[in-house]
CSV table of C-alpha atoms and ligand atoms in Angstrom, one decimal:
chain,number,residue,atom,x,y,z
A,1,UNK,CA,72.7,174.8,87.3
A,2,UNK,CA,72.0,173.2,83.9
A,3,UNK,CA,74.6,173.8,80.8
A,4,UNK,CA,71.2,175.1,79.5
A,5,UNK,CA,70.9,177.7,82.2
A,6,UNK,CA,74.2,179.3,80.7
A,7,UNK,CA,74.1,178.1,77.3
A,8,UNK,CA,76.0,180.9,75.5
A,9,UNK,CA,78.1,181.8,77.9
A,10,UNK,CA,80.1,177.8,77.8
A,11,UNK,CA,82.3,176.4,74.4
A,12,UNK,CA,81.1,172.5,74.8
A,13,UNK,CA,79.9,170.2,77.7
A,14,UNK,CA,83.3,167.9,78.1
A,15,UNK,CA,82.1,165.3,81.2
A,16,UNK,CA,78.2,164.8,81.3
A,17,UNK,CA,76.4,164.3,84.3
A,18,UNK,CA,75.6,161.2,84.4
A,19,UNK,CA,79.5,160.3,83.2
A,20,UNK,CA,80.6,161.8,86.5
A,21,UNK,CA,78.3,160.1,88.5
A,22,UNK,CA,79.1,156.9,86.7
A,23,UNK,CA,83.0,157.7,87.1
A,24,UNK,CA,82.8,158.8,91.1
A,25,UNK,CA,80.9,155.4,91.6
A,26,UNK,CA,83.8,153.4,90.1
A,27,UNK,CA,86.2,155.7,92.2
A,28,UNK,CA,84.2,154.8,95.2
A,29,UNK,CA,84.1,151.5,94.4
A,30,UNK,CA,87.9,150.9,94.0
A,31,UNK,CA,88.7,152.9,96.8
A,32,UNK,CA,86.4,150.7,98.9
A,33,UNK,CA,88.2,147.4,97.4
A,34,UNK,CA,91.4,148.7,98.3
A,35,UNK,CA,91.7,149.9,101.9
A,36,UNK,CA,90.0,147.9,104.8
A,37,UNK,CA,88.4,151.0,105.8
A,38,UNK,CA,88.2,153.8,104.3
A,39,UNK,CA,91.1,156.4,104.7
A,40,UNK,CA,90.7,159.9,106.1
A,41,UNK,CA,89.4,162.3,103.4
A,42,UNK,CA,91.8,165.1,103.1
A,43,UNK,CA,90.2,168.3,100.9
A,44,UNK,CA,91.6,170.8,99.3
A,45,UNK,CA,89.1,174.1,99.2
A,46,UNK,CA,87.2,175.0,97.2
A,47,UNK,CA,86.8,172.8,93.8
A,48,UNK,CA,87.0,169.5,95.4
A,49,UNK,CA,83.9,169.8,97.2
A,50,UNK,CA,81.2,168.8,94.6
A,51,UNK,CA,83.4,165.6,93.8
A,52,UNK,CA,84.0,165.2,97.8
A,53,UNK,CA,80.2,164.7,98.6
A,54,UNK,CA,79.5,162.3,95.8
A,55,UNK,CA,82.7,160.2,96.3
A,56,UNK,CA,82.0,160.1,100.5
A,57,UNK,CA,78.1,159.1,99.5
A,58,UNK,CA,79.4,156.3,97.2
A,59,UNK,CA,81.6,154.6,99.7
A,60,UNK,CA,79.6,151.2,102.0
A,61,UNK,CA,81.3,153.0,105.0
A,62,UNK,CA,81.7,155.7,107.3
A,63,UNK,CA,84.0,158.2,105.8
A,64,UNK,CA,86.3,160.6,108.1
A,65,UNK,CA,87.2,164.2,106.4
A,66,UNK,CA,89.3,167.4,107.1
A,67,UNK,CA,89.3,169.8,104.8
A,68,UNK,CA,92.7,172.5,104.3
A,69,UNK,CA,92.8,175.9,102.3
A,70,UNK,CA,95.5,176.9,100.3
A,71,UNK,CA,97.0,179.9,98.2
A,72,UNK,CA,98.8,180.1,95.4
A,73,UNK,CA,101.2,182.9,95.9
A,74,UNK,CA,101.4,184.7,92.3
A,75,UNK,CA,99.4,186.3,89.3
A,76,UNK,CA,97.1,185.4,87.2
A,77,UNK,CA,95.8,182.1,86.5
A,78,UNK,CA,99.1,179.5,86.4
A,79,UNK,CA,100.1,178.2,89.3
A,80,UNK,CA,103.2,179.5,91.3
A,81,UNK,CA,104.0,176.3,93.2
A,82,UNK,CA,104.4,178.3,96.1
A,83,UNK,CA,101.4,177.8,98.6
A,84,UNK,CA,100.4,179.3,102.0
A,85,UNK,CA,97.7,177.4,104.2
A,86,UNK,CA,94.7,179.7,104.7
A,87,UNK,CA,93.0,176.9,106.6
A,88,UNK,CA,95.2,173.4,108.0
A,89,UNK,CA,94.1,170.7,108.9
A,90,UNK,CA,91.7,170.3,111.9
A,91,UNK,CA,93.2,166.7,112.7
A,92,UNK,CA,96.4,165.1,113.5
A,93,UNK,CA,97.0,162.5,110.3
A,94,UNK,CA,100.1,160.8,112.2
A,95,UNK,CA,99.9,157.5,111.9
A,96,UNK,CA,96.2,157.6,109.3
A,97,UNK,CA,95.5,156.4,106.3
A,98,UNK,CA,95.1,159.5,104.2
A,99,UNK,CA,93.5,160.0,101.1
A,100,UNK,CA,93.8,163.8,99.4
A,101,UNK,CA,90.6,164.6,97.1
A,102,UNK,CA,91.4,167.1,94.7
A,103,UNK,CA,89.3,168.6,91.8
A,104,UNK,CA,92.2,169.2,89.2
A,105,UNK,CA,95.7,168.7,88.8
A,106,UNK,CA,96.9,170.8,86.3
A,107,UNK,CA,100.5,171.6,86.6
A,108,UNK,CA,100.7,169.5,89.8
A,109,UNK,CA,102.9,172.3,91.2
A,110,UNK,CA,100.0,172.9,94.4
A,111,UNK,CA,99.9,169.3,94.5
A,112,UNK,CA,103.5,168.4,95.0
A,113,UNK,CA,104.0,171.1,97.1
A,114,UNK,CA,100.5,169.9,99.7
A,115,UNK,CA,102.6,165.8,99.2
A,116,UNK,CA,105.2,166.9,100.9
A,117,UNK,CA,103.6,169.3,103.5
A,118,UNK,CA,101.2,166.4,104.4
A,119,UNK,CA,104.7,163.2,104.2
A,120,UNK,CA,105.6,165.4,106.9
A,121,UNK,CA,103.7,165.1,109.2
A,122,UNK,CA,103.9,161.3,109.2
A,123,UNK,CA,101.0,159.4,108.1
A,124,UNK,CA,100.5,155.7,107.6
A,125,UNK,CA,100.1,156.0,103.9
A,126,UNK,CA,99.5,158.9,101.8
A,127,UNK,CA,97.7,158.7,98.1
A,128,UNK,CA,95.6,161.0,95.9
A,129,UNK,CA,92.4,160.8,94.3
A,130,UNK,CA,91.8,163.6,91.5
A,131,UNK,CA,88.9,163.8,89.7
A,132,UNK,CA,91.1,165.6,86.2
A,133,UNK,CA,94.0,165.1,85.0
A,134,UNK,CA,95.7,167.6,82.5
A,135,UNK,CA,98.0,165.3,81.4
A,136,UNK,CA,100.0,167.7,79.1
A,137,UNK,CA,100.3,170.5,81.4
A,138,UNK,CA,101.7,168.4,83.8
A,139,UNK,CA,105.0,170.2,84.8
A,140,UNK,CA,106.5,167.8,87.7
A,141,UNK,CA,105.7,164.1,88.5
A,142,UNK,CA,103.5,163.0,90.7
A,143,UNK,CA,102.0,159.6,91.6
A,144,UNK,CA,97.9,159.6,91.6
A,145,UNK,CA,96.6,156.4,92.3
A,146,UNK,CA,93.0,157.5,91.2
A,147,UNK,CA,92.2,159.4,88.5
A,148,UNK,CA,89.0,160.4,86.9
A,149,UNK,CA,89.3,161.8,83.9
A,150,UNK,CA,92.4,162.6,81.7
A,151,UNK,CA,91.3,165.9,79.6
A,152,UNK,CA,92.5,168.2,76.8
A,153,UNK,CA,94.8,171.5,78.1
A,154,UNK,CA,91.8,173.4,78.4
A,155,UNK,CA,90.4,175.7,81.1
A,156,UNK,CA,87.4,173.6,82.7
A,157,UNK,CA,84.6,174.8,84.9
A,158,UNK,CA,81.6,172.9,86.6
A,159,UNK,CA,81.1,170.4,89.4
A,160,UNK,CA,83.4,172.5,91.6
A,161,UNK,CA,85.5,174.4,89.5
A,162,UNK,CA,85.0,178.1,88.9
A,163,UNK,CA,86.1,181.1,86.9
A,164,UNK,CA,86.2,183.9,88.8
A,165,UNK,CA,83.9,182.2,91.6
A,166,UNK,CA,81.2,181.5,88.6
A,167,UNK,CA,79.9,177.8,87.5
A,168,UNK,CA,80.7,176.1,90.6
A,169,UNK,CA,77.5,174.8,91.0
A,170,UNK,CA,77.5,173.6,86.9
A,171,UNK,CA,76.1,170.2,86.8
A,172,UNK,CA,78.6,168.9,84.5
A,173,UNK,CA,82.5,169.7,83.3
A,174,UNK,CA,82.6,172.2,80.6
A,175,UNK,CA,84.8,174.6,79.0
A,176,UNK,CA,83.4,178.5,78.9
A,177,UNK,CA,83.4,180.2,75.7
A,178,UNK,CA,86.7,182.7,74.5
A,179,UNK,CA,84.6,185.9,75.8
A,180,UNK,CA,84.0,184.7,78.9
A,181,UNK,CA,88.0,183.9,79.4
A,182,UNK,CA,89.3,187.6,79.0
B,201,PRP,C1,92.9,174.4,91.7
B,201,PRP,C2,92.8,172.9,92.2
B,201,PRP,C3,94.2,172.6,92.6
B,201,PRP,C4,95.1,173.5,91.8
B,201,PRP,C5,95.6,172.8,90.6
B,201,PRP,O1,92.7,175.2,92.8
B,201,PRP,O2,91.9,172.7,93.2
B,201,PRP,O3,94.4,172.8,94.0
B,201,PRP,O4,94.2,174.6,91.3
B,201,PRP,O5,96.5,173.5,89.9
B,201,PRP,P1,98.1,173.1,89.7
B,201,PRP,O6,98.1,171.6,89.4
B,201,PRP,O7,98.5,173.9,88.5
B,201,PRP,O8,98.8,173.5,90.9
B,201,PRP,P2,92.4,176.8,92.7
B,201,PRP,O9,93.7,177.5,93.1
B,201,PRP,O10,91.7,177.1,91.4
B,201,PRP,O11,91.4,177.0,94.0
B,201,PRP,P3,89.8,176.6,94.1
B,201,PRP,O12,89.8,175.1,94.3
B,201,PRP,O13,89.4,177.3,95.4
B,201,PRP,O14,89.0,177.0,92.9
């Protein structure tokens, strides 16, 4: 889907696609340079998917990948911090490299919480590679070794993300227009 397809319906077009593919080749790129071969692939369901198959098509080698499902308990559209697995892991990452893909780290409360679910479990080395970055909603600190994009405090759709399940399959990162947010 174009932003043309659903012109009215977005406020502004904030990551192009060709500045996403541009950015997931770097990300591939440095990811290659850094480990010997590539760590496992962890992903988080559902908006890292879209940035998953690039990044894995961009790296020289073979790429492993498990994917996990998580739940936010809570209402509405912040947060909670508190997550239940809907789906784990199919894979024992004792002793891996791991690498954990995620679309968007916004409060970083899901992501703290899936650090320390996944430290415990004992793996070689554990880093994270997000494609955004809200860096002022940011409520807890957490070390991300790659990082995309740093964007505004603004609610983004496209290239995985959704409202409501809706512009997933948006070619580009884009934030919707006020109606379309009540
Ligand atoms: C998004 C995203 C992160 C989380 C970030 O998932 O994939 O897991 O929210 O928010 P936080 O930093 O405030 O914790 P979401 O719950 O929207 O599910 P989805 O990927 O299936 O759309």
């Amino acid at each position: 889907m174009e932003p043309e397809d659903i012109g009215d319906e977005l406020a502004e077009v904030l990551i192009g696609e060709s500045q996403l593919r541009d950015r997931v080749r770097q990300l591939a790129a440095a990811i290659d340079a850094d480990y010997d071969e590539p760590p496992l692939f962890v992903v988080v369901l559902k908006g890292a998917v879209m940035f998953l198959a690039d990044l894995a098509r961009d790296v020289p080698q073979s790429v492993e990948m498990d994917f996990m499902a998580v739940s936010s308990y809570g209402y509405g559209t912040q947060s909670s911090g508190v997550v239940r697995i809907l789906k784990d892991l199919d894979l024992d990452i004792r002793g891996r490299h791991v690498l954990l893909v995620e679309d968007i780290i916004d409060s970083g409360l899901t992501l703290s919480w899936l650090l320390r679910n996944l430290s415990a479990r004992g793996p070689a080395s554990l880093e994270v590679c997000a494609l955004l970055r809200k860096r002022d909603a940011l409520q807890v600190d957490v070390d991300i070794r790659y990082v995309g994009f740093d964007i505004p405090n603004a609610f983004v759709v496209g290239y995985g993300l959704d409202h409501a399940e809706k512009y997933r399959n948006l070619r580009c990162i884009a934030t919707l227009a006020p109606e379309r947010l009540t």
